[in-house]
PDB file of C-alpha atoms in Angstrom:
ATOM      1  CA  UNK A   1     -60.762  38.229 -29.289  1.00 45.00           C
ATOM      2  CA  UNK A   2     -62.341  35.266 -27.581  1.00 45.00           C
ATOM      3  CA  UNK A   3     -60.711  32.887 -30.048  1.00 46.00           C
ATOM      4  CA  UNK A   4     -57.209  34.268 -29.314  1.00 45.00           C
ATOM      5  CA  UNK A   5     -57.733  33.886 -25.540  1.00 48.00           C
ATOM      6  CA  UNK A   6     -58.720  30.243 -25.978  1.00 46.00           C
ATOM      7  CA  UNK A   7     -55.643  29.527 -28.062  1.00 46.00           C
ATOM      8  CA  UNK A   8     -53.344  31.153 -25.487  1.00 49.00           C
ATOM      9  CA  UNK A   9     -54.968  29.197 -22.648  1.00 50.00           C
ATOM     10  CA  UNK A  10     -54.804  25.847 -24.412  1.00 51.00           C
ATOM     11  CA  UNK A  11     -51.124  26.427 -25.444  1.00 53.00           C
ATOM     12  CA  UNK A  12     -50.210  27.342 -21.843  1.00 59.00           C
ATOM     13  CA  UNK A  13     -51.959  24.267 -20.513  1.00 71.00           C
ATOM     14  CA  UNK A  14     -50.049  22.014 -22.919  1.00 72.00           C
ATOM     15  CA  UNK A  15     -46.760  23.696 -21.962  1.00 74.00           C
ATOM     16  CA  UNK A  16     -47.610  23.363 -18.287  1.00 81.00           C
ATOM     17  CA  UNK A  17     -48.246  19.634 -18.703  1.00 82.00           C
ATOM     18  CA  UNK A  18     -44.927  19.214 -20.512  1.00 81.00           C
ATOM     19  CA  UNK A  19     -43.050  21.075 -17.744  1.00 81.00           C
ATOM     20  CA  UNK A  20     -44.739  18.958 -15.071  1.00 83.00           C
ATOM     21  CA  UNK A  21     -43.913  15.755 -16.953  1.00 79.00           C
ATOM     22  CA  UNK A  22     -40.305  16.853 -17.377  1.00 79.00           C
ATOM     23  CA  UNK A  23     -39.986  17.743 -13.667  1.00 79.00           C
ATOM     24  CA  UNK A  24     -41.568  14.422 -12.698  1.00 78.00           C
ATOM     25  CA  UNK A  25     -39.038  12.497 -14.831  1.00 73.00           C
ATOM     26  CA  UNK A  26     -36.125  14.483 -13.400  1.00 77.00           C
ATOM     27  CA  UNK A  27     -37.272  13.837  -9.821  1.00 75.00           C
ATOM     28  CA  UNK A  28     -37.680  10.112 -10.535  1.00 74.00           C
ATOM     29  CA  UNK A  29     -34.186   9.958 -12.053  1.00 70.00           C
ATOM     30  CA  UNK A  30     -32.666  11.786  -9.075  1.00 68.00           C
ATOM     31  CA  UNK A  31     -34.466   9.432  -6.669  1.00 65.00           C
ATOM     32  CA  UNK A  32     -33.150   6.361  -8.524  1.00 64.00           C
ATOM     33  CA  UNK A  33     -29.592   7.731  -8.436  1.00 71.00           C
ATOM     34  CA  UNK A  34     -29.806   8.502  -4.696  1.00 60.00           C
ATOM     35  CA  UNK A  35     -31.200   5.049  -3.904  1.00 58.00           C
ATOM     36  CA  UNK A  36     -28.438   3.489  -6.026  1.00 58.00           C
ATOM     37  CA  UNK A  37     -25.704   5.372  -4.154  1.00 52.00           C
ATOM     38  CA  UNK A  38     -27.265   4.536  -0.787  1.00 52.00           C
ATOM     39  CA  UNK A  39     -27.399   0.831  -1.727  1.00 50.00           C
ATOM     40  CA  UNK A  40     -23.796   0.915  -2.936  1.00 47.00           C
ATOM     41  CA  UNK A  41     -22.455   2.377   0.309  1.00 47.00           C
ATOM     42  CA  UNK A  42     -24.646   0.298   2.611  1.00 45.00           C
ATOM     43  CA  UNK A  43     -24.366  -3.083   0.902  1.00 40.00           C
ATOM     44  CA  UNK A  44     -20.655  -3.451   0.227  1.00 41.00           C
ATOM     45  CA  UNK A  45     -17.430  -3.235   2.175  1.00 38.00           C
ATOM     46  CA  UNK A  46     -14.951  -0.640   0.892  1.00 39.00           C
ATOM     47  CA  UNK A  47     -13.058  -1.693  -2.230  1.00 37.00           C
ATOM     48  CA  UNK A  48      -9.879  -0.019  -0.996  1.00 38.00           C
ATOM     49  CA  UNK A  49      -7.552  -1.788   1.487  1.00 42.00           C
ATOM     50  CA  UNK A  50      -7.511   1.055   4.030  1.00 43.00           C
ATOM     51  CA  UNK A  51      -9.260  -0.847   6.799  1.00 44.00           C
ATOM     52  CA  UNK A  52      -7.352  -4.103   7.121  1.00 48.00           C
ATOM     53  CA  UNK A  53      -4.371  -5.909   5.652  1.00 46.00           C
ATOM     54  CA  UNK A  54      -4.958  -8.181   2.696  1.00 51.00           C
ATOM     55  CA  UNK A  55      -4.630 -11.945   2.338  1.00 54.00           C
ATOM     56  CA  UNK A  56      -2.797 -14.052   4.875  1.00 58.00           C
ATOM     57  CA  UNK A  57       0.497 -15.542   3.673  1.00 55.00           C
ATOM     58  CA  UNK A  58       2.255 -18.537   5.222  1.00 54.00           C
ATOM     59  CA  UNK A  59       5.633 -16.823   5.339  1.00 66.00           C
ATOM     60  CA  UNK A  60       8.154 -14.505   3.706  1.00 65.00           C
ATOM     61  CA  UNK A  61       9.046 -17.155   1.103  1.00 67.00           C
ATOM     62  CA  UNK A  62       5.534 -16.779  -0.382  1.00 67.00           C
ATOM     63  CA  UNK A  63       6.096 -13.132  -1.377  1.00 67.00           C
ATOM     64  CA  UNK A  64       6.703 -12.652  -5.111  1.00 66.00           C
ATOM     65  CA  UNK A  65       7.590  -8.945  -5.029  1.00 76.00           C
ATOM     66  CA  UNK A  66       8.831  -6.360  -2.560  1.00 83.00           C
ATOM     67  CA  UNK A  67       6.265  -6.619   0.243  1.00 87.00           C
ATOM     68  CA  UNK A  68       5.853  -5.508   3.839  1.00 89.00           C
ATOM     69  CA  UNK A  69       4.355  -8.446   5.730  1.00 90.00           C
ATOM     70  CA  UNK A  70       2.686  -7.704   9.059  1.00 90.00           C
ATOM     71  CA  UNK A  71       2.980 -10.466  11.648  1.00 88.00           C
ATOM     72  CA  UNK A  72      -0.442 -11.825  12.657  1.00 84.00           C
ATOM     73  CA  UNK A  73      -1.619 -14.745  14.784  1.00 82.00           C
ATOM     74  CA  UNK A  74      -2.315 -16.713  11.577  1.00 80.00           C
ATOM     75  CA  UNK A  75       0.939 -15.943   9.750  1.00 81.00           C
ATOM     76  CA  UNK A  76       1.586 -12.773   7.762  1.00 86.00           C
ATOM     77  CA  UNK A  77      -0.595 -10.229   5.952  1.00 86.00           C
ATOM     78  CA  UNK A  78       0.407  -7.632   3.333  1.00 87.00           C
ATOM     79  CA  UNK A  79       0.569  -4.041   4.543  1.00 90.00           C
ATOM     80  CA  UNK A  80      -1.119  -1.372   2.432  1.00 91.00           C
ATOM     81  CA  UNK A  81       1.187  -0.451  -0.474  1.00 92.00           C
ATOM     82  CA  UNK A  82       1.135   3.290  -1.199  1.00 94.00           C
ATOM     83  CA  UNK A  83       3.751   3.592  -3.935  1.00 93.00           C
ATOM     84  CA  UNK A  84       6.924   2.333  -5.603  1.00 93.00           C
ATOM     85  CA  UNK A  85       9.800   3.912  -7.531  1.00 94.00           C
ATOM     86  CA  UNK A  86      12.594   2.040  -9.332  1.00 92.00           C
ATOM     87  CA  UNK A  87      15.754   3.696 -10.649  1.00 93.00           C
ATOM     88  CA  UNK A  88      18.235   1.654 -12.721  1.00 91.00           C
ATOM     89  CA  UNK A  89      21.697   2.805 -13.751  1.00 92.00           C
ATOM     90  CA  UNK A  90      23.808   0.753 -16.179  1.00 91.00           C
ATOM     91  CA  UNK A  91      27.531   1.356 -16.029  1.00 88.00           C
ATOM     92  CA  UNK A  92      29.578  -0.998 -18.197  1.00 86.00           C
ATOM     93  CA  UNK A  93      28.817  -4.573 -17.127  1.00 87.00           C
ATOM     94  CA  UNK A  94      27.158  -3.512 -13.833  1.00 88.00           C
ATOM     95  CA  UNK A  95      23.537  -2.615 -13.138  1.00 90.00           C
ATOM     96  CA  UNK A  96      22.794  -0.563 -10.040  1.00 91.00           C
ATOM     97  CA  UNK A  97      19.189  -0.471  -8.841  1.00 91.00           C
ATOM     98  CA  UNK A  98      17.518   1.745  -6.257  1.00 93.00           C
ATOM     99  CA  UNK A  99      14.047   0.571  -5.209  1.00 92.00           C
ATOM    100  CA  UNK A 100      11.885   2.791  -3.012  1.00 94.00           C
ATOM    101  CA  UNK A 101       8.557   1.559  -1.657  1.00 95.00           C
ATOM    102  CA  UNK A 102       6.055   3.153   0.721  1.00 95.00           C
ATOM    103  CA  UNK A 103       3.676   1.160   2.906  1.00 95.00           C
ATOM    104  CA  UNK A 104       1.200   1.902   5.699  1.00 94.00           C
ATOM    105  CA  UNK A 105       0.208  -0.094   8.771  1.00 93.00           C
ATOM    106  CA  UNK A 106      -3.591  -0.249   8.292  1.00 92.00           C
ATOM    107  CA  UNK A 107      -4.216  -1.788  11.710  1.00 90.00           C
ATOM    108  CA  UNK A 108      -4.976  -0.043  15.026  1.00 92.00           C
ATOM    109  CA  UNK A 109      -2.100  -2.000  16.639  1.00 90.00           C
ATOM    110  CA  UNK A 110       1.645  -1.677  17.112  1.00 91.00           C
ATOM    111  CA  UNK A 111       3.105  -4.396  14.912  1.00 90.00           C
ATOM    112  CA  UNK A 112       6.301  -6.090  13.881  1.00 89.00           C
ATOM    113  CA  UNK A 113       6.735  -6.625  10.156  1.00 89.00           C
ATOM    114  CA  UNK A 114       9.086  -8.223   7.672  1.00 87.00           C
ATOM    115  CA  UNK A 115      10.026  -6.450   4.460  1.00 87.00           C
ATOM    116  CA  UNK A 116      10.727  -9.097   1.805  1.00 86.00           C
ATOM    117  CA  UNK A 117      12.448  -8.352  -1.475  1.00 84.00           C
ATOM    118  CA  UNK A 118      13.534 -10.804  -4.135  1.00 82.00           C
ATOM    119  CA  UNK A 119      16.815 -10.029  -5.860  1.00 80.00           C
ATOM    120  CA  UNK A 120      18.058 -11.143  -9.249  1.00 80.00           C
ATOM    121  CA  UNK A 121      20.650 -13.931  -9.183  1.00 77.00           C
ATOM    122  CA  UNK A 122      24.012 -12.385  -8.378  1.00 77.00           C
ATOM    123  CA  UNK A 123      22.448  -9.243  -6.860  1.00 79.00           C
ATOM    124  CA  UNK A 124      24.079  -7.834  -3.725  1.00 76.00           C
ATOM    125  CA  UNK A 125      22.402  -5.269  -1.443  1.00 78.00           C
ATOM    126  CA  UNK A 126      24.784  -2.541  -0.295  1.00 79.00           C
ATOM    127  CA  UNK A 127      22.422   0.153   1.034  1.00 83.00           C
ATOM    128  CA  UNK A 128      19.274   0.030   3.129  1.00 85.00           C
ATOM    129  CA  UNK A 129      17.362   3.032   4.443  1.00 89.00           C
ATOM    130  CA  UNK A 130      13.998   3.023   6.170  1.00 88.00           C
ATOM    131  CA  UNK A 131      11.790   5.844   7.372  1.00 91.00           C
ATOM    132  CA  UNK A 132       9.267   4.574   9.923  1.00 87.00           C
ATOM    133  CA  UNK A 133       6.914   7.377  10.935  1.00 83.00           C
ATOM    134  CA  UNK A 134       9.368  10.168  11.783  1.00 84.00           C
ATOM    135  CA  UNK A 135      12.371   7.905  12.506  1.00 85.00           C
ATOM    136  CA  UNK A 136      15.139   7.156  10.002  1.00 86.00           C
ATOM    137  CA  UNK A 137      16.919   3.781  10.139  1.00 80.00           C
ATOM    138  CA  UNK A 138      20.103   3.316   8.090  1.00 81.00           C
ATOM    139  CA  UNK A 139      21.405  -0.235   7.645  1.00 74.00           C
ATOM    140  CA  UNK A 140      24.859  -1.247   8.846  1.00 69.00           C
ATOM    141  CA  UNK A 141      26.553  -4.501   7.899  1.00 63.00           C
ATOM    142  CA  UNK A 142      27.248  -6.687  10.956  1.00 64.00           C
ATOM    143  CA  UNK A 143      27.978 -10.381  11.574  1.00 63.00           C
ATOM    144  CA  UNK A 144      24.618 -12.243  11.525  1.00 65.00           C
ATOM    145  CA  UNK A 145      24.512 -13.288  15.212  1.00 76.00           C
ATOM    146  CA  UNK A 146      25.637  -9.854  16.442  1.00 75.00           C
ATOM    147  CA  UNK A 147      23.056  -8.134  14.225  1.00 73.00           C
ATOM    148  CA  UNK A 148      20.263 -10.352  15.631  1.00 75.00           C
ATOM    149  CA  UNK A 149      21.263  -9.492  19.261  1.00 84.00           C
ATOM    150  CA  UNK A 150      21.291  -5.730  18.494  1.00 78.00           C
ATOM    151  CA  UNK A 151      17.867  -5.944  16.790  1.00 76.00           C
ATOM    152  CA  UNK A 152      16.239  -7.907  19.633  1.00 82.00           C
ATOM    153  CA  UNK A 153      17.631  -5.483  22.242  1.00 84.00           C
ATOM    154  CA  UNK A 154      16.256  -2.476  20.299  1.00 80.00           C
ATOM    155  CA  UNK A 155      12.883  -4.226  19.954  1.00 78.00           C
ATOM    156  CA  UNK A 156      12.695  -4.875  23.722  1.00 84.00           C
ATOM    157  CA  UNK A 157      13.525  -1.219  24.389  1.00 83.00           C
ATOM    158  CA  UNK A 158      10.617  -0.102  22.153  1.00 78.00           C
ATOM    159  CA  UNK A 159      12.971   1.406  19.568  1.00 74.00           C
ATOM    160  CA  UNK A 160      12.262   1.339  15.867  1.00 65.00           C
ATOM    161  CA  UNK A 161      14.821  -1.022  14.378  1.00 65.00           C
ATOM    162  CA  UNK A 162      15.394  -3.146  11.295  1.00 65.00           C
ATOM    163  CA  UNK A 163      17.327  -6.362  10.638  1.00 68.00           C
ATOM    164  CA  UNK A 164      18.224  -7.574   7.144  1.00 63.00           C
ATOM    165  CA  UNK A 165      18.908 -11.287   6.573  1.00 60.00           C
ATOM    166  CA  UNK A 166      19.202 -13.575   3.579  1.00 59.00           C
ATOM    167  CA  UNK A 167      16.223 -15.968   3.588  1.00 58.00           C
ATOM    168  CA  UNK A 168      17.479 -17.992   0.601  1.00 58.00           C
ATOM    169  CA  UNK A 169      19.876 -17.162  -2.276  1.00 61.00           C
ATOM    170  CA  UNK A 170      17.615 -14.554  -3.961  1.00 72.00           C
ATOM    171  CA  UNK A 171      15.238 -13.541  -1.111  1.00 76.00           C
ATOM    172  CA  UNK A 172      16.320 -11.040   1.509  1.00 76.00           C
ATOM    173  CA  UNK A 173      14.181 -10.159   4.505  1.00 79.00           C
ATOM    174  CA  UNK A 174      14.242  -7.103   6.690  1.00 79.00           C
ATOM    175  CA  UNK A 175      12.523  -7.321  10.093  1.00 81.00           C
ATOM    176  CA  UNK A 176      11.002  -4.058  11.323  1.00 82.00           C
ATOM    177  CA  UNK A 177      10.043  -3.576  14.974  1.00 82.00           C
ATOM    178  CA  UNK A 178       7.427  -1.315  16.590  1.00 85.00           C
ATOM    179  CA  UNK A 179       5.438   0.115  13.688  1.00 90.00           C
ATOM    180  CA  UNK A 180       2.675   2.311  15.090  1.00 90.00           C
ATOM    181  CA  UNK A 181      -1.019   2.259  14.121  1.00 92.00           C
ATOM    182  CA  UNK A 182      -1.522   3.973  10.743  1.00 91.00           C
ATOM    183  CA  UNK A 183       2.208   4.730  10.490  1.00 93.00           C
ATOM    184  CA  UNK A 184       3.897   4.931   7.077  1.00 93.00           C
ATOM    185  CA  UNK A 185       7.060   3.008   6.279  1.00 93.00           C
ATOM    186  CA  UNK A 186       9.376   4.042   3.447  1.00 94.00           C
ATOM    187  CA  UNK A 187      11.932   1.407   2.443  1.00 92.00           C
ATOM    188  CA  UNK A 188      14.796   2.142   0.062  1.00 92.00           C
ATOM    189  CA  UNK A 189      17.298  -0.512  -0.976  1.00 89.00           C
ATOM    190  CA  UNK A 190      20.160  -0.275  -3.419  1.00 88.00           C
ATOM    191  CA  UNK A 191      21.800  -3.277  -4.977  1.00 86.00           C
ATOM    192  CA  UNK A 192      24.217  -4.144  -7.762  1.00 86.00           C
ATOM    193  CA  UNK A 193      24.368  -7.046 -10.141  1.00 86.00           C
ATOM    194  CA  UNK A 194      26.515  -8.115 -13.049  1.00 79.00           C
ATOM    195  CA  UNK A 195      24.814  -6.797 -16.184  1.00 64.00           C
ATOM    196  CA  UNK A 196      26.043  -9.456 -18.635  1.00 52.00           C
ATOM    197  CA  UNK A 197      22.546 -10.967 -18.872  1.00 48.00           C
ATOM    198  CA  UNK A 198      20.954  -7.573 -19.574  1.00 46.00           C
ATOM    199  CA  UNK A 199      22.204  -7.365 -23.178  1.00 47.00           C
ATOM    200  CA  UNK A 200      20.953 -10.859 -24.096  1.00 46.00           C
TER     201      UNK A 200
END
């Protein structure tokens, strides 16, 4: 009977050491993971662009895709892009495109911005809609000088307004006044172009 007791005791002791070793390794692993996460969050700035606009651009002509450029003291900076949707309809020789983009003002300031969108050669915009916060702006075609006067008056009055102009043959710009801090901006344009080049 003494021999059996010794075997049970020595087996339990070996098992106890194994459990302790296993617990020690698990605790060390958990400590390393926690220190790693703490270092990650303390050492680096956020990888997402939620805090500030991205790179400074010299002007609207530098944009290579549909972009919302926030006016800054140094030039322009890209607003945070939240999403894009493109719908193309081909009807005979004509292509009709509807482009919808959503942006956010990541700054704590009220800002003026310019929405820039390049068009294919021969493209003509015929519809513009913008939703700025809870306001809806629908584009109307006016003579250039008259449109500029209406936009500047709305801007002075603190109204949300937009002005679309042709920057150069395939770049159109849309000025947007009084975008609030953290406010979202949905821009939807529709344009048509001759589709002869599509089949080639």
